[in-house]
């Protein structure tokens, strides 16, 4: 059924890229439609960033209560209801999804539910879902369908014995033991969450450190703290011969020439993502792809004129905040509001305990590139606020150009690291030097003083170490 409305833009996908693009286009006065398979918010809001942070907050609170004696407070009979914890997480996602629906109405974005398929440039057909059969004529199309969790071949995901992050976010029953395959951000966060409530967690990573893309010293702190918490971390280890039974999962953990058989209630696959292009193109539509992801130019336009793409669907780093930035840039560019920018600098965050946040280059990368650099490092155990809060683990580390003092990278592990990284993000965006951070007065006592002190250590002028 053809739609009588001619749109300026139809966005396919309603996640952080899709809904941001639709809202921004609405703000620019354009006639916009957004087609989303489920409800607005996409994976991030409904099955990723937001509900997982609700789970992690429950784990953090439960852990703090268990250690409240450290603060001179006694609490008796502490217990938890796993189903309520999961239920609260889903409720948070519900609330946020309603917020996006409100923003669509506020910005006059038409929302359609179903699978958006591109048959020809200038037309999107809804081929499945409640709005199936509707055809949306449009001047421009933005693909923002994101990614879906990667699975292993011949291993059926049943939501109980075998899960991806999506099934883990709505677990009906807490597993007594679990093997988590992949120690990136998703794997590390679920390891922390489940372990906090008593699940026996084995975290397995093929590469040589947990959080493989992070600075090696940062990863070492996380591995050490995870071990203290009781998480069994296995690095440089592969998982082979997975066999799913009625009541458990058996597998081999292989490290070099050593093999160990292990049995657990469940296995969680946190091994990355694949581009979500299912149902996106009709057989007549041929867009250039690279490893399954849509190839775009500097204006976010694909190989077919008038069809754009942004967010996870164009490839790594697969971060919600990057997706939002790209989508807004794409929309502003396609409608002549401003010249679009490609992402060059972005923070990455992991919300386990201790938290991890970083931006820019790691030491390993700088050494590979032969860049002359200096290191400034300040431990949270020397921070009055961190010690007073009983959170002295971790540090702030800044990497700077040896000659000019330009900030090349920043790495934080510890309390509220994901909030603290913003200062360095702004500093690097403004091309601030490490000296300017050093000479900026920070309030006392705060955790943010550590960012100033780390800068001061570059010059050997830190006061508190």
CSV table of C-alpha atoms in Angstrom, one decimal:
chain,number,residue,atom,x,y,z
A,1,UNK,CA,0.0,0.0,0.0
A,2,UNK,CA,1.6,3.2,-1.2
A,3,UNK,CA,2.0,6.0,1.2
A,4,UNK,CA,0.7,9.3,-0.1
A,5,UNK,CA,3.4,11.2,1.9
A,6,UNK,CA,6.6,11.9,0.1
A,7,UNK,CA,9.4,12.0,2.7
A,8,UNK,CA,12.7,13.9,2.7
A,9,UNK,CA,14.3,11.1,4.6
A,10,UNK,CA,13.4,7.6,5.6
A,11,UNK,CA,15.6,6.1,8.3
A,12,UNK,CA,15.8,2.3,8.5
A,13,UNK,CA,16.6,1.3,12.1
A,14,UNK,CA,15.6,3.0,15.3
A,15,UNK,CA,18.7,2.6,17.5
A,16,UNK,CA,21.2,5.3,18.6
A,17,UNK,CA,22.1,6.1,15.0
A,18,UNK,CA,18.6,5.8,13.6
A,19,UNK,CA,16.5,7.7,16.1
A,20,UNK,CA,19.2,10.4,16.4
A,21,UNK,CA,19.2,10.8,12.6
A,22,UNK,CA,15.4,11.0,12.5
A,23,UNK,CA,15.2,13.5,15.3
A,24,UNK,CA,17.9,15.7,13.9
A,25,UNK,CA,16.3,15.7,10.5
A,26,UNK,CA,13.0,16.6,12.2
A,27,UNK,CA,14.7,19.5,13.9
A,28,UNK,CA,15.9,20.7,10.5
A,29,UNK,CA,12.3,20.9,9.4
A,30,UNK,CA,12.4,17.8,7.2
A,31,UNK,CA,9.6,15.3,6.6
A,32,UNK,CA,11.0,12.1,8.2
A,33,UNK,CA,10.0,8.5,8.8
A,34,UNK,CA,11.8,5.9,10.9
A,35,UNK,CA,11.2,2.2,10.3
A,36,UNK,CA,12.2,-0.1,13.2
A,37,UNK,CA,11.6,-3.8,13.6
A,38,UNK,CA,10.7,-3.5,17.3
A,39,UNK,CA,10.2,-0.4,19.4
A,40,UNK,CA,12.4,2.8,19.2
A,41,UNK,CA,15.8,2.6,20.9
A,42,UNK,CA,17.3,-0.3,19.0
A,43,UNK,CA,19.7,-2.8,20.6
A,44,UNK,CA,21.4,-0.2,22.8
A,45,UNK,CA,18.3,1.0,24.6
A,46,UNK,CA,16.3,-2.2,24.6
A,47,UNK,CA,18.9,-5.0,24.6
A,48,UNK,CA,22.3,-3.5,25.3
A,49,UNK,CA,23.7,-0.4,26.9
A,50,UNK,CA,20.8,0.7,29.1
A,51,UNK,CA,19.3,-2.5,30.5
A,52,UNK,CA,22.8,-3.9,31.1
A,53,UNK,CA,23.7,-0.8,33.2
A,54,UNK,CA,20.6,-1.3,35.3
A,55,UNK,CA,21.8,-4.9,36.0
A,56,UNK,CA,25.3,-3.7,36.9
A,57,UNK,CA,23.9,-1.1,39.2
A,58,UNK,CA,22.0,-3.8,41.1
A,59,UNK,CA,25.3,-5.8,41.3
A,60,UNK,CA,27.2,-2.8,42.6
A,61,UNK,CA,24.6,-2.0,45.2
A,62,UNK,CA,24.5,-5.6,46.4
A,63,UNK,CA,28.3,-5.8,46.6
A,64,UNK,CA,28.4,-2.5,48.6
A,65,UNK,CA,25.9,-3.7,51.1
A,66,UNK,CA,27.9,-6.8,51.6
A,67,UNK,CA,30.9,-4.6,52.5
A,68,UNK,CA,29.1,-2.0,54.5
A,69,UNK,CA,30.9,-3.0,57.7
A,70,UNK,CA,33.9,-1.1,56.2
A,71,UNK,CA,31.8,2.1,56.7
A,72,UNK,CA,30.8,1.3,60.2
A,73,UNK,CA,27.3,0.2,59.1
A,74,UNK,CA,25.8,-3.2,59.9
A,75,UNK,CA,23.1,-4.7,57.7
A,76,UNK,CA,21.6,-8.1,58.6
A,77,UNK,CA,19.8,-10.6,56.3
A,78,UNK,CA,20.7,-9.2,52.9
A,79,UNK,CA,19.1,-11.1,50.1
A,80,UNK,CA,18.1,-10.6,46.5
A,81,UNK,CA,15.4,-11.6,44.0
A,82,UNK,CA,17.0,-12.3,40.6
A,83,UNK,CA,13.8,-12.1,38.7
A,84,UNK,CA,13.1,-8.6,40.2
A,85,UNK,CA,16.6,-7.5,39.2
A,86,UNK,CA,16.0,-8.6,35.6
A,87,UNK,CA,12.5,-7.1,35.8
A,88,UNK,CA,13.8,-3.7,36.9
A,89,UNK,CA,16.3,-3.8,34.0
A,90,UNK,CA,13.5,-4.4,31.6
A,91,UNK,CA,11.4,-1.6,33.2
A,92,UNK,CA,14.3,0.9,32.7
A,93,UNK,CA,14.4,-0.1,29.0
A,94,UNK,CA,10.6,0.4,28.8
A,95,UNK,CA,10.8,3.9,30.2
A,96,UNK,CA,13.6,4.9,27.9
A,97,UNK,CA,11.8,3.5,24.8
A,98,UNK,CA,8.7,5.6,25.7
A,99,UNK,CA,11.1,8.6,25.9
A,100,UNK,CA,12.2,8.1,22.3
A,101,UNK,CA,8.6,7.6,21.1
A,102,UNK,CA,7.8,11.0,22.8
A,103,UNK,CA,10.8,12.7,21.0
A,104,UNK,CA,9.6,11.3,17.7
A,105,UNK,CA,6.2,12.9,18.2
A,106,UNK,CA,7.8,16.2,19.4
A,107,UNK,CA,9.9,16.4,16.2
A,108,UNK,CA,7.1,15.1,13.9
A,109,UNK,CA,8.9,11.9,13.0
A,110,UNK,CA,6.5,9.2,11.6
A,111,UNK,CA,7.3,5.8,13.2
A,112,UNK,CA,6.6,2.6,11.4
A,113,UNK,CA,7.1,-0.9,12.9
A,114,UNK,CA,8.5,-3.6,10.7
A,115,UNK,CA,11.4,-4.6,8.4
A,116,UNK,CA,12.4,-1.8,6.0
A,117,UNK,CA,13.5,-3.1,2.6
A,118,UNK,CA,15.1,-1.0,-0.1
A,119,UNK,CA,13.8,-2.1,-3.5
A,120,UNK,CA,15.1,0.8,-5.5
A,121,UNK,CA,16.6,4.2,-4.6
A,122,UNK,CA,13.9,6.5,-3.4
A,123,UNK,CA,11.6,3.9,-1.9
A,124,UNK,CA,11.4,1.8,1.2
A,125,UNK,CA,8.9,-1.0,1.5
A,126,UNK,CA,7.9,-2.5,4.9
A,127,UNK,CA,8.1,-6.2,4.2
A,128,UNK,CA,7.4,-7.7,7.6
A,129,UNK,CA,5.8,-6.6,10.9
A,130,UNK,CA,2.7,-4.7,11.9
A,131,UNK,CA,3.1,-2.1,9.1
A,132,UNK,CA,3.9,-4.8,6.4
A,133,UNK,CA,2.9,-3.7,2.9
A,134,UNK,CA,3.4,0.0,3.3
A,135,UNK,CA,5.6,1.8,0.8
A,136,UNK,CA,7.4,5.0,1.7
A,137,UNK,CA,8.6,7.2,-1.2
A,138,UNK,CA,11.5,9.4,-0.2
A,139,UNK,CA,14.2,11.7,-1.4
A,140,UNK,CA,16.9,10.1,0.7
A,141,UNK,CA,17.4,6.9,2.7
A,142,UNK,CA,19.7,6.4,5.8
A,143,UNK,CA,20.5,2.8,6.7
A,144,UNK,CA,21.0,2.5,10.5
A,145,UNK,CA,20.2,-1.2,11.1
A,146,UNK,CA,23.3,-1.8,13.3
A,147,UNK,CA,24.6,-5.2,14.3
A,148,UNK,CA,23.5,-8.4,16.0
A,149,UNK,CA,25.4,-10.7,18.3
A,150,UNK,CA,27.7,-13.1,16.5
A,151,UNK,CA,27.0,-16.8,17.0
A,152,UNK,CA,29.0,-19.9,16.6
A,153,UNK,CA,28.1,-22.3,13.7
A,154,UNK,CA,26.1,-25.4,14.7
A,155,UNK,CA,25.5,-24.1,18.2
A,156,UNK,CA,21.8,-23.3,18.7
A,157,UNK,CA,21.0,-20.3,21.0
A,158,UNK,CA,18.2,-21.5,23.3
A,159,UNK,CA,18.3,-18.8,25.9
A,160,UNK,CA,19.0,-21.1,28.8
A,161,UNK,CA,22.0,-23.3,28.1
A,162,UNK,CA,23.4,-21.2,25.2
A,163,UNK,CA,23.0,-17.4,25.2
A,164,UNK,CA,24.1,-14.2,23.6
A,165,UNK,CA,23.9,-10.9,25.4
A,166,UNK,CA,20.3,-10.5,24.3
A,167,UNK,CA,19.1,-13.7,26.0
A,168,UNK,CA,21.2,-12.9,29.0
A,169,UNK,CA,19.4,-9.7,29.6
A,170,UNK,CA,16.1,-11.5,30.2
A,171,UNK,CA,17.3,-14.6,32.0
A,172,UNK,CA,14.4,-16.4,33.7
A,173,UNK,CA,16.7,-18.2,36.1
A,174,UNK,CA,20.2,-17.4,37.4
A,175,UNK,CA,22.7,-20.0,36.4
A,176,UNK,CA,24.8,-21.5,39.2
A,177,UNK,CA,27.8,-21.6,36.8
A,178,UNK,CA,28.6,-20.1,33.4
A,179,UNK,CA,31.4,-19.9,30.9
A,180,UNK,CA,31.5,-16.5,29.2
A,181,UNK,CA,33.3,-16.7,25.8
A,182,UNK,CA,35.0,-13.4,25.0
A,183,UNK,CA,36.4,-10.9,27.6
A,184,UNK,CA,35.7,-7.7,25.8
A,185,UNK,CA,33.3,-5.1,27.3
A,186,UNK,CA,30.2,-7.2,27.1
A,187,UNK,CA,31.9,-10.4,28.4
A,188,UNK,CA,33.5,-8.5,31.3
A,189,UNK,CA,30.3,-6.7,32.3
A,190,UNK,CA,28.3,-9.9,32.4
A,191,UNK,CA,31.1,-11.7,34.3
A,192,UNK,CA,31.0,-9.0,37.0
A,193,UNK,CA,27.2,-8.9,37.2
A,194,UNK,CA,26.7,-12.7,37.5
A,195,UNK,CA,29.7,-13.2,39.8
A,196,UNK,CA,28.4,-10.5,42.2
A,197,UNK,CA,25.3,-12.6,42.8
A,198,UNK,CA,27.2,-15.9,43.3
A,199,UNK,CA,27.3,-17.5,39.9
A,200,UNK,CA,30.6,-19.3,39.3
A,201,UNK,CA,32.0,-17.5,36.3
A,202,UNK,CA,34.7,-18.6,34.0
A,203,UNK,CA,35.7,-15.8,31.6
A,204,UNK,CA,37.6,-17.1,28.5
A,205,UNK,CA,39.5,-14.9,26.0
A,206,UNK,CA,41.5,-16.1,23.0
A,207,UNK,CA,43.9,-13.1,23.1
A,208,UNK,CA,46.4,-12.5,25.8
A,209,UNK,CA,44.5,-10.1,28.1
A,210,UNK,CA,41.0,-9.4,29.3
A,211,UNK,CA,39.6,-6.3,27.6
A,212,UNK,CA,42.0,-6.9,24.6
A,213,UNK,CA,41.7,-3.4,23.0
A,214,UNK,CA,42.5,-1.6,26.3
A,215,UNK,CA,45.9,-0.5,27.6
A,216,UNK,CA,47.8,-3.5,29.1
A,217,UNK,CA,48.2,-1.9,32.5
A,218,UNK,CA,44.5,-1.1,32.6
A,219,UNK,CA,43.6,-4.7,31.7
A,220,UNK,CA,46.0,-6.0,34.3
A,221,UNK,CA,44.2,-4.1,37.1
A,222,UNK,CA,40.8,-5.5,35.9
A,223,UNK,CA,42.2,-9.1,35.8
A,224,UNK,CA,43.6,-8.7,39.3
A,225,UNK,CA,40.4,-7.3,40.8
A,226,UNK,CA,38.3,-10.0,38.9
A,227,UNK,CA,40.5,-12.7,40.5
A,228,UNK,CA,39.9,-11.1,44.0
A,229,UNK,CA,36.1,-11.2,43.3
A,230,UNK,CA,36.3,-14.9,42.4
A,231,UNK,CA,36.1,-14.7,38.6
A,232,UNK,CA,38.2,-17.3,36.9
A,233,UNK,CA,39.9,-15.5,34.0
A,234,UNK,CA,41.5,-17.6,31.2
A,235,UNK,CA,43.4,-15.7,28.5
A,236,UNK,CA,45.2,-17.1,25.4
A,237,UNK,CA,42.6,-19.8,25.6
A,238,UNK,CA,40.2,-21.2,23.1
A,239,UNK,CA,36.8,-23.0,23.7
A,240,UNK,CA,36.4,-26.2,21.7
A,241,UNK,CA,34.1,-29.2,21.5
A,242,UNK,CA,31.0,-27.5,23.0
A,243,UNK,CA,28.3,-30.1,23.8
A,244,UNK,CA,24.9,-29.0,25.0
A,245,UNK,CA,23.0,-31.4,27.2
A,246,UNK,CA,19.6,-31.1,28.9
A,247,UNK,CA,21.0,-29.7,32.2
A,248,UNK,CA,24.5,-28.4,31.4
A,249,UNK,CA,27.0,-27.5,28.8
A,250,UNK,CA,30.4,-29.3,28.4
A,251,UNK,CA,33.4,-28.0,26.6
A,252,UNK,CA,37.2,-28.0,26.4
A,253,UNK,CA,39.4,-25.1,27.3
A,254,UNK,CA,42.5,-25.2,25.2
A,255,UNK,CA,45.7,-23.2,25.9
A,256,UNK,CA,48.7,-24.1,23.9
A,257,UNK,CA,49.1,-27.9,24.2
A,258,UNK,CA,47.0,-28.0,27.4
A,259,UNK,CA,43.4,-29.1,27.4
A,260,UNK,CA,40.9,-28.9,30.2
A,261,UNK,CA,37.3,-30.2,30.2
A,262,UNK,CA,34.8,-28.0,32.0
A,263,UNK,CA,31.1,-28.3,32.7
A,264,UNK,CA,28.7,-25.4,33.4
A,265,UNK,CA,25.0,-24.6,33.6
A,266,UNK,CA,25.2,-22.2,30.7
A,267,UNK,CA,27.5,-20.6,28.1
A,268,UNK,CA,27.3,-17.0,27.1
A,269,UNK,CA,28.7,-16.0,23.7
A,270,UNK,CA,30.3,-12.5,23.8
A,271,UNK,CA,32.4,-12.9,20.7
A,272,UNK,CA,31.5,-9.8,18.7
A,273,UNK,CA,28.9,-8.8,16.2
A,274,UNK,CA,27.8,-9.2,12.6
A,275,UNK,CA,26.2,-6.5,10.4
A,276,UNK,CA,22.5,-6.6,10.4
A,277,UNK,CA,21.5,-6.6,6.8
A,278,UNK,CA,18.8,-9.3,6.9
A,279,UNK,CA,15.8,-8.2,4.7
A,280,UNK,CA,17.4,-4.9,4.0
A,281,UNK,CA,18.0,-5.1,0.3
A,282,UNK,CA,15.9,-6.7,-2.4
A,283,UNK,CA,17.7,-8.8,-5.0
A,284,UNK,CA,17.7,-5.8,-7.3
A,285,UNK,CA,19.6,-3.6,-4.9
A,286,UNK,CA,23.4,-3.9,-5.0
A,287,UNK,CA,25.4,-1.7,-2.6
A,288,UNK,CA,29.1,-2.0,-2.1
A,289,UNK,CA,29.9,-3.9,1.1
A,290,UNK,CA,33.1,-4.5,3.0
A,291,UNK,CA,33.1,-7.7,5.1
A,292,UNK,CA,29.3,-7.4,5.2
A,293,UNK,CA,29.3,-3.7,6.3
A,294,UNK,CA,27.9,-0.9,4.1
A,295,UNK,CA,30.8,1.1,2.5
A,296,UNK,CA,30.4,4.8,2.7
A,297,UNK,CA,32.3,7.9,1.6
A,298,UNK,CA,33.3,10.9,3.7
A,299,UNK,CA,29.7,12.1,3.4
A,300,UNK,CA,28.3,8.8,4.7
A,301,UNK,CA,26.8,8.1,1.3
A,302,UNK,CA,26.9,4.6,0.0
A,303,UNK,CA,27.8,3.5,-3.6
A,304,UNK,CA,24.2,4.3,-4.6
A,305,UNK,CA,23.4,7.9,-4.8
A,306,UNK,CA,20.8,9.0,-2.2
A,307,UNK,CA,21.4,6.1,0.1
A,308,UNK,CA,23.4,6.8,3.2
A,309,UNK,CA,24.5,4.7,6.2
A,310,UNK,CA,25.8,5.4,9.7
A,311,UNK,CA,26.4,3.6,13.0
A,312,UNK,CA,27.4,0.0,13.5
A,313,UNK,CA,26.3,-1.0,10.0
A,314,UNK,CA,29.3,0.8,8.5
A,315,UNK,CA,31.7,-1.1,10.8
A,316,UNK,CA,33.8,-0.6,14.0
A,317,UNK,CA,34.1,0.7,16.6
A,318,UNK,CA,30.5,-0.4,17.3
A,319,UNK,CA,29.7,2.1,20.0
A,320,UNK,CA,26.4,3.8,20.6
A,321,UNK,CA,27.8,7.3,21.0
A,322,UNK,CA,29.9,6.9,17.9
A,323,UNK,CA,26.7,5.8,16.0
A,324,UNK,CA,24.8,8.8,17.2
A,325,UNK,CA,27.6,11.2,16.2
A,326,UNK,CA,27.9,9.6,12.7
A,327,UNK,CA,24.1,9.7,12.1
A,328,UNK,CA,23.8,13.4,13.1
A,329,UNK,CA,26.8,14.2,10.8
A,330,UNK,CA,25.3,12.3,7.9
A,331,UNK,CA,21.9,14.1,8.2
A,332,UNK,CA,23.5,17.6,8.5
A,333,UNK,CA,25.6,16.8,5.5
A,334,UNK,CA,22.9,15.4,3.3
A,335,UNK,CA,20.7,18.4,3.8
A,336,UNK,CA,23.5,21.0,3.5
A,337,UNK,CA,23.5,22.2,7.1
A,338,UNK,CA,27.2,21.5,7.6
A,339,UNK,CA,30.1,19.5,6.1
A,340,UNK,CA,30.0,16.1,7.7
A,341,UNK,CA,32.9,14.8,9.8
A,342,UNK,CA,34.1,11.3,10.1
A,343,UNK,CA,34.9,9.9,13.5
A,344,UNK,CA,38.5,10.0,14.5
A,345,UNK,CA,38.5,10.4,18.3
A,346,UNK,CA,36.1,8.6,20.7
A,347,UNK,CA,36.0,7.2,24.2
A,348,UNK,CA,35.4,3.6,25.0
A,349,UNK,CA,33.9,2.5,28.3
A,350,UNK,CA,33.4,-0.8,30.3
A,351,UNK,CA,31.1,-0.7,33.3
A,352,UNK,CA,32.4,-3.6,35.3
A,353,UNK,CA,34.0,-3.0,38.7
A,354,UNK,CA,36.5,-1.5,38.5
A,355,UNK,CA,35.3,0.7,35.6
A,356,UNK,CA,37.5,1.2,32.5
A,357,UNK,CA,37.5,4.2,30.2
A,358,UNK,CA,39.9,5.3,27.5
A,359,UNK,CA,40.4,7.5,24.5
A,360,UNK,CA,43.2,7.7,21.9
A,361,UNK,CA,46.3,5.6,21.6
A,362,UNK,CA,47.6,2.9,23.9
A,363,UNK,CA,51.2,2.5,24.8
A,364,UNK,CA,51.5,-0.6,22.6
A,365,UNK,CA,50.2,1.4,19.6
A,366,UNK,CA,52.5,4.3,20.2
A,367,UNK,CA,55.5,1.9,20.4
A,368,UNK,CA,54.4,0.2,17.2
A,369,UNK,CA,54.2,3.6,15.5
A,370,UNK,CA,57.6,4.7,16.8
A,371,UNK,CA,56.1,7.8,18.5
A,372,UNK,CA,58.2,9.5,21.3
A,373,UNK,CA,55.9,9.9,24.3
A,374,UNK,CA,55.8,10.5,28.0
A,375,UNK,CA,53.6,8.9,30.6
A,376,UNK,CA,51.8,10.6,33.5
A,377,UNK,CA,50.2,8.2,36.0
A,378,UNK,CA,48.4,8.8,39.3
A,379,UNK,CA,47.0,6.0,41.5
A,380,UNK,CA,43.6,6.4,43.1
A,381,UNK,CA,45.1,5.1,46.4
A,382,UNK,CA,46.7,8.6,46.6
A,383,UNK,CA,43.3,10.3,46.1
A,384,UNK,CA,41.6,11.4,49.3
A,385,UNK,CA,38.2,11.1,47.7
A,386,UNK,CA,38.8,7.6,46.4
A,387,UNK,CA,40.2,6.4,49.8
A,388,UNK,CA,37.3,8.0,51.7
A,389,UNK,CA,34.9,6.3,49.3
A,390,UNK,CA,36.7,2.9,49.9
A,391,UNK,CA,37.5,2.7,46.2
A,392,UNK,CA,41.3,3.1,46.0
A,393,UNK,CA,41.8,0.6,43.2
A,394,UNK,CA,43.2,1.7,39.8
A,395,UNK,CA,44.8,4.8,38.3
A,396,UNK,CA,44.6,7.6,35.7
A,397,UNK,CA,47.2,7.4,33.0
A,398,UNK,CA,47.9,10.0,30.3
A,399,UNK,CA,50.2,9.6,27.3
A,400,UNK,CA,51.6,12.7,25.8
A,401,UNK,CA,53.8,13.7,22.9
A,402,UNK,CA,57.3,14.2,24.1
A,403,UNK,CA,58.0,17.4,22.2
A,404,UNK,CA,54.8,19.4,22.3
A,405,UNK,CA,52.8,17.9,25.1
A,406,UNK,CA,49.9,17.0,23.0
A,407,UNK,CA,47.6,14.4,24.6
A,408,UNK,CA,47.8,11.2,22.6
A,409,UNK,CA,45.8,8.9,24.8
A,410,UNK,CA,44.2,8.6,28.2
A,411,UNK,CA,43.4,5.5,30.2
A,412,UNK,CA,41.4,5.3,33.5
A,413,UNK,CA,40.6,2.3,35.6
A,414,UNK,CA,38.8,2.6,38.8
A,415,UNK,CA,35.8,4.3,40.4
A,416,UNK,CA,33.7,6.4,38.0
A,417,UNK,CA,36.2,6.1,35.2
A,418,UNK,CA,33.5,6.3,32.6
A,419,UNK,CA,32.5,9.7,34.0
A,420,UNK,CA,36.0,11.0,34.4
A,421,UNK,CA,37.1,10.3,30.8
A,422,UNK,CA,35.0,13.2,29.5
A,423,UNK,CA,37.6,15.8,30.6
A,424,UNK,CA,40.3,14.2,28.4
A,425,UNK,CA,37.8,13.8,25.5
A,426,UNK,CA,37.2,17.5,25.5
A,427,UNK,CA,40.9,18.3,26.0
A,428,UNK,CA,41.9,16.1,23.0
A,429,UNK,CA,39.1,17.6,20.9
A,430,UNK,CA,40.4,21.1,21.7
A,431,UNK,CA,44.0,20.0,21.2
A,432,UNK,CA,44.7,21.0,24.8
A,433,UNK,CA,48.2,20.3,26.1
A,434,UNK,CA,49.0,18.3,29.1
A,435,UNK,CA,50.4,21.4,30.7
A,436,UNK,CA,47.0,23.1,30.5
A,437,UNK,CA,45.3,20.1,32.3
A,438,UNK,CA,48.1,20.3,34.9
A,439,UNK,CA,47.4,24.0,35.6
A,440,UNK,CA,43.6,23.8,35.7
A,441,UNK,CA,42.3,24.0,39.2
A,442,UNK,CA,40.2,21.0,40.1
A,443,UNK,CA,37.8,20.9,43.1
A,444,UNK,CA,39.0,19.1,46.2
A,445,UNK,CA,38.2,16.5,47.2
A,446,UNK,CA,37.1,14.9,44.0
A,447,UNK,CA,38.1,11.9,41.9
A,448,UNK,CA,38.7,14.3,39.0
A,449,UNK,CA,41.7,15.7,40.8
A,450,UNK,CA,43.4,12.5,39.6
A,451,UNK,CA,43.2,13.7,36.0
A,452,UNK,CA,45.1,16.9,37.0
A,453,UNK,CA,47.6,15.0,39.1
A,454,UNK,CA,48.3,12.5,36.3
A,455,UNK,CA,49.1,15.5,34.0
A,456,UNK,CA,51.3,16.9,36.7
A,457,UNK,CA,53.3,13.6,37.0
A,458,UNK,CA,54.5,14.1,33.3
A,459,UNK,CA,56.5,17.0,34.7
A,460,UNK,CA,57.4,15.3,38.0
A,461,UNK,CA,55.3,17.9,39.8
A,462,UNK,CA,52.5,15.9,41.3
A,463,UNK,CA,51.9,16.9,44.9
A,464,UNK,CA,50.3,13.8,46.3
A,465,UNK,CA,52.7,11.1,45.1
